[in-house]
XYZ file of C-alpha atoms in Angstrom:
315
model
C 30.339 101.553 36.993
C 30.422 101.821 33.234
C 27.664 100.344 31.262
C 29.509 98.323 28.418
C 26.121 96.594 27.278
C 23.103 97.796 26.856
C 22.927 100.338 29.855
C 23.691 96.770 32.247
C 26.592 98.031 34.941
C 29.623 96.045 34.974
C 28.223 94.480 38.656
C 25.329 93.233 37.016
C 27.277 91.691 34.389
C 29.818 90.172 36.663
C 26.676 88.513 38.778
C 25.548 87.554 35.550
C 29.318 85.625 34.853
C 28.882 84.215 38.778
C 25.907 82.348 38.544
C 27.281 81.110 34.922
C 30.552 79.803 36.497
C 28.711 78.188 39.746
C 26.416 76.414 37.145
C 29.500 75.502 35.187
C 30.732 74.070 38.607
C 27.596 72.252 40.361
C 27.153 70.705 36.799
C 30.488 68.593 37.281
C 29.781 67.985 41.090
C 28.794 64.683 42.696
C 25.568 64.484 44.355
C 25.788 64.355 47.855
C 24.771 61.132 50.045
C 25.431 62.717 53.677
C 24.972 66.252 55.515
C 26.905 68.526 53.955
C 27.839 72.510 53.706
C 27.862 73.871 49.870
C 29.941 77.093 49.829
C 29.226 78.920 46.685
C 32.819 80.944 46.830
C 32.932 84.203 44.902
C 33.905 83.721 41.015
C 34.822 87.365 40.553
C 36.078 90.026 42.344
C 37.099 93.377 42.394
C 40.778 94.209 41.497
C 43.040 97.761 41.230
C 45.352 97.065 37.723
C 48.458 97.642 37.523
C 49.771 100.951 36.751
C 49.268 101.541 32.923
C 46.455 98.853 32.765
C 43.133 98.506 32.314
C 42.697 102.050 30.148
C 39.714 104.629 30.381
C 37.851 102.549 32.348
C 40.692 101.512 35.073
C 41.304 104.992 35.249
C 37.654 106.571 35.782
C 36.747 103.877 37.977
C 39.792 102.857 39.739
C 38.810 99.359 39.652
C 37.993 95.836 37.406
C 36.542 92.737 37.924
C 38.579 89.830 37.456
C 37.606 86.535 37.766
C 39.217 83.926 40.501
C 40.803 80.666 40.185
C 39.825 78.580 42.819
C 41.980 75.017 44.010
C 38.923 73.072 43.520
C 36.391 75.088 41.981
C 34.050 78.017 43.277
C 31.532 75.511 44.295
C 33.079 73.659 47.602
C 31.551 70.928 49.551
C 32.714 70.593 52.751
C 31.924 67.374 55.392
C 29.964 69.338 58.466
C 31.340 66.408 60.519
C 35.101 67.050 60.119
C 36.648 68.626 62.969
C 40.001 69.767 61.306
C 39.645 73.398 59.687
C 38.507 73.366 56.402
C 40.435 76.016 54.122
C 39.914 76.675 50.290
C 42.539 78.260 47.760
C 42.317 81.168 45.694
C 44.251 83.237 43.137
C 43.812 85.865 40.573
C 46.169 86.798 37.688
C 44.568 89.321 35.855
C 45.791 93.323 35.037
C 49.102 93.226 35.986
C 47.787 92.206 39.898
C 48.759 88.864 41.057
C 46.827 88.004 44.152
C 46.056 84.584 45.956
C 45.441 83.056 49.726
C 43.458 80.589 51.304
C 40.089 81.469 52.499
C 38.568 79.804 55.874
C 34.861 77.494 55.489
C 32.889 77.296 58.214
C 29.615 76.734 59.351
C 26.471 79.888 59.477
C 25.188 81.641 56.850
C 26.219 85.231 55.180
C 25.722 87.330 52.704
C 28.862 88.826 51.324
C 28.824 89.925 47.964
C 31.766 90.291 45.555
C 34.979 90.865 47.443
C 36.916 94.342 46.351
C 41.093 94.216 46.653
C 41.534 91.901 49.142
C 39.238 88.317 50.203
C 37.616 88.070 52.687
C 39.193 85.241 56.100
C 35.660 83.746 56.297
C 33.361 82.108 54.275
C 29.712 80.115 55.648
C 27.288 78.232 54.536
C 24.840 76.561 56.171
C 24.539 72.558 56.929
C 22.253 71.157 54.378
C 20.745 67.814 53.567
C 21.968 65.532 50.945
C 18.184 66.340 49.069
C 18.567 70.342 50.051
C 22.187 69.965 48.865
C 21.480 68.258 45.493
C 18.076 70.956 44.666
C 20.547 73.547 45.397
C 23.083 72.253 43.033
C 20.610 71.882 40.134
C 19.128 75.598 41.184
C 22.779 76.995 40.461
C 22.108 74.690 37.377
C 18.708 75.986 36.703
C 19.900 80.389 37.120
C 23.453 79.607 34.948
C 21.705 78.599 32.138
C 19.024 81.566 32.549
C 22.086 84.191 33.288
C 23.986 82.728 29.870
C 20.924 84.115 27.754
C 20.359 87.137 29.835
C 24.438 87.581 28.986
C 23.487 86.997 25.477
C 20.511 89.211 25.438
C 23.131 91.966 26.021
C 25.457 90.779 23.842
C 22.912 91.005 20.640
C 21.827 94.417 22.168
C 25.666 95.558 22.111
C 25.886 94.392 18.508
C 22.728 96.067 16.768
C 24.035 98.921 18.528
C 27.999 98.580 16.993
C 27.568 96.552 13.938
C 26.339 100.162 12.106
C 29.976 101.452 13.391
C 31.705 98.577 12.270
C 30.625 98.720 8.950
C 31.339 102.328 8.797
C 34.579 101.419 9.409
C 35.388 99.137 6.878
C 33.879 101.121 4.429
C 36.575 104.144 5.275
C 39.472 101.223 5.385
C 37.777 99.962 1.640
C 37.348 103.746 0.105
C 40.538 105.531 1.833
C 37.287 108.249 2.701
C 38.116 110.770 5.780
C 36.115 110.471 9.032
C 34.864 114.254 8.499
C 33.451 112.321 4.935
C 29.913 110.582 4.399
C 30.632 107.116 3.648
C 28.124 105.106 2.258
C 26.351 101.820 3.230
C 27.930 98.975 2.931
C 24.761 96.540 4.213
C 21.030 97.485 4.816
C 19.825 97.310 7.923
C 18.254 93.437 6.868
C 21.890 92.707 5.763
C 23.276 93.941 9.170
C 20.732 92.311 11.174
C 21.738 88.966 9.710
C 25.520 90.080 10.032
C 24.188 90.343 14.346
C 22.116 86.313 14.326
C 25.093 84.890 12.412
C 27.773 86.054 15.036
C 25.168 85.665 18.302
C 23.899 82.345 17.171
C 25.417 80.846 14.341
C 24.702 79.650 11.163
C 23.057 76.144 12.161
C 22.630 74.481 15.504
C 23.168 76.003 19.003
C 26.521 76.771 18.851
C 28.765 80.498 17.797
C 31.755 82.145 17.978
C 30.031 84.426 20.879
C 28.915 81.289 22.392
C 32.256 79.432 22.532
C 33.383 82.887 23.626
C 30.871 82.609 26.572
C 32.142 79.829 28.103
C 35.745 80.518 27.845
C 35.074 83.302 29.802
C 34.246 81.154 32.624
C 38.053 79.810 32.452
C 40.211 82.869 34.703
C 43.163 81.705 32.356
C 40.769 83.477 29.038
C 41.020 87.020 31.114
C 44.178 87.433 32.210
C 44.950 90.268 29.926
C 41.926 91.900 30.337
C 38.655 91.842 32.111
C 35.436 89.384 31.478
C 33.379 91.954 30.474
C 35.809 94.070 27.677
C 37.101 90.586 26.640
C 33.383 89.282 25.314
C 32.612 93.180 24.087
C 36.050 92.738 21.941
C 35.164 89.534 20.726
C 31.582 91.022 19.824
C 33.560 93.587 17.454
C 36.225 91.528 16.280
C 33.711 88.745 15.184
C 31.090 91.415 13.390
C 33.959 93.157 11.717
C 35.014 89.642 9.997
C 31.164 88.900 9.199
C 31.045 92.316 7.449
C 33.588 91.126 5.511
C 31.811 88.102 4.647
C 29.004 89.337 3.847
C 30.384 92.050 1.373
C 32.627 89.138 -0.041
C 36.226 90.626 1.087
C 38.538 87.644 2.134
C 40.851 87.749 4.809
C 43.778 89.314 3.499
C 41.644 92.361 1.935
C 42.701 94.729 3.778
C 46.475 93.893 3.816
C 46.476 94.104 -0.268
C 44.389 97.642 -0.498
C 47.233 98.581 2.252
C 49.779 97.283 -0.500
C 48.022 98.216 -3.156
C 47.655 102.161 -1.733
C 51.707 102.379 -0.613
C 52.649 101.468 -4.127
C 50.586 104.198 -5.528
C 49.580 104.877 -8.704
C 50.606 102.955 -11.770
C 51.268 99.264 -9.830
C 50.103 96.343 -11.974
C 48.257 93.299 -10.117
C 51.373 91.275 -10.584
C 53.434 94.134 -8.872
C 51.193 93.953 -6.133
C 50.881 90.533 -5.396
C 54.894 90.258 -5.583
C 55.331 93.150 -2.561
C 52.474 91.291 -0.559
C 54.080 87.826 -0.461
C 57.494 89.678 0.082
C 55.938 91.341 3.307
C 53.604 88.749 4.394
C 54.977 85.437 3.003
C 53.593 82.930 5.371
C 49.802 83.953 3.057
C 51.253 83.516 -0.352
C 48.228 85.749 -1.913
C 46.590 84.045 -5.259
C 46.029 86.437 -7.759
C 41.762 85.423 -7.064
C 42.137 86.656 -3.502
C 43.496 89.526 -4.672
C 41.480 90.555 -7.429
C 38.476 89.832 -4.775
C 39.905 92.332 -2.278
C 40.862 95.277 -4.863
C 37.017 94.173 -5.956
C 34.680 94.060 -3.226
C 31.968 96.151 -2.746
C 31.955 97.652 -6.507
C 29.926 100.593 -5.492
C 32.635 102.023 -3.702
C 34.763 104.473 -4.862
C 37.999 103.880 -3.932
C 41.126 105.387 -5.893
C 43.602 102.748 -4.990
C 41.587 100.235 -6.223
C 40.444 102.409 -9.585
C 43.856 103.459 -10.342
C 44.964 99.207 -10.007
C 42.247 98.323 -12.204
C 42.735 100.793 -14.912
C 46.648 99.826 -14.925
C 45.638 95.859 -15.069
C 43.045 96.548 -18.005
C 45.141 98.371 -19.944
């Protein structure tokens, strides 16, 4: 498998998403009072996309993990004294593949993995204790919450790794500079540090946009388009690319006026500008601050769009 984040394989990850999404589970279930079986169902699995989906890493590895939607959760107690046939339901929507089935719970014990293409008839779990089945609730408890910051832990090593790219980027997109071009730093590495704590962990309290990411993960409706593990590593760059931004004071819009700004070329006034960017994008209605901040930001850049509007508006 691929290693997305910080040399972890995609199976690792996907364990790591498992135990998160049992925890999520056990944490809404009722203690038990009699005998029963817990069967800790699989959370993820591995699917073949579509034709056409999944990209590079459908293609070299022929498969991706998707994460299952089960009738009542992946965490199923089941009453060791009922003599009826205890089935649980499952389905996955994710890469084009549409999958689902019941899945037989009986009594025994097994150690199965992560299903690949198909589910398996049979799952078992052994007959446990109300006290044995309310410890092993709060251990699923007890390993989510220490997967979450192992996830995390990978996370922040993904974005020290990318936020130097990122901000490479935007300082091409700012400048107009070529790829085969030096471009210059936009941050320090102190600045871009803070750029990687402010998306990872927010600003105050225990709460981010990575976080909140985290757990809506968990929810198989989040990863229908794409897999668990390239939907958090696209949030990771989408949310450092607008902290960037923040940080060098370019508002939303910035790079939708320089794009303006550039396709009227030389000689367009401010007023010129702003009039062709509320024509093409009218639902913003651009104030002439915003867009003085994005032809602006980062004055040590050299970028001849902006020059050539600034000359024209001091004229």
């Amino acid at each position: 498998m691929a290693a997305p984040m910080n040399y972890a394989t995609s199976e690792q990850l996907c364990t790591l998403l498992d135990q998160m999404i049992w925890a999520s589970c056990a944490s809404e279930h009722a203690r038990p009072r009699h005998r029963v079986r817990l069967h800790a169902l699989p959370p993820t699995m591995w699917i073949r996309p579509a034709r056409g989906v999944g990209g590079h890493k459908a293609t070299r590895t022929g498969s991706l993990p998707a994460t299952i939607a089960w009738r009542h959760g992946a965490l199923h107690a089941a009453d060791p004294a009922r003599l009826n046939p205890i089935a649980a339901g499952w389905s996955v929507h994710a890469a084009g593949t549409h999958l689902d089935g019941t899945i037989n719970l009986t009594e025994g014990r097994t150690e199965l993995g992560r299903p690949t293409g198909s589910m398996w008839p049979t799952h078992r779990a052994p007959v446990l204790s109300a006290y044995e089945a309310t410890r092993l609730l709060e251990e699923f408890m007890e390993r989510g919450e220490l997967a979450r910051w192992t996830m995390l832990s990978h996370l922040e090593q993904f974005a020290h790794e990318y936020v130097h790219q990122v901000a490479d980027s935007i300082c091409r997109e700012i400048t107009g500079i070529q790829n085969h071009e030096a471009a210059v730093s936009l941050l320090d590495d102190q600045q871009l540090d803070l750029v990687v704590t402010h998306v990872l962990y927010g600003s105050s309290g225990p709460d981010s946009r990575i976080l909140r990411s985290l757990d809506r993960c968990l929810d198989p409706a989040t990863t229908r388009n794409v897999d668990p593990i390239r939907y958090l590593t696209t949030q990771i760059r989408r949310d450092l690319a607008d902290q960037v931004r923040v940080a060098i004071g370019d508002p939303q819009v910035g790079p939708r006026v320089r794009r303006v700004a550039r396709s009227l070329g030389t000689g367009a006034g401010l007023e010129q500008i702003i009039s062709r960017y509320n024509d093409l994008h009218p639902s913003d209605r651009v104030s002439t601050t915003r867009a003085i901040r994005a032809l602006t930001v980062a004055p040590s850049l050299e970028s001849a769009a902006v020059r050539n509007v600034l000359e024209v508006r001091d004229v």
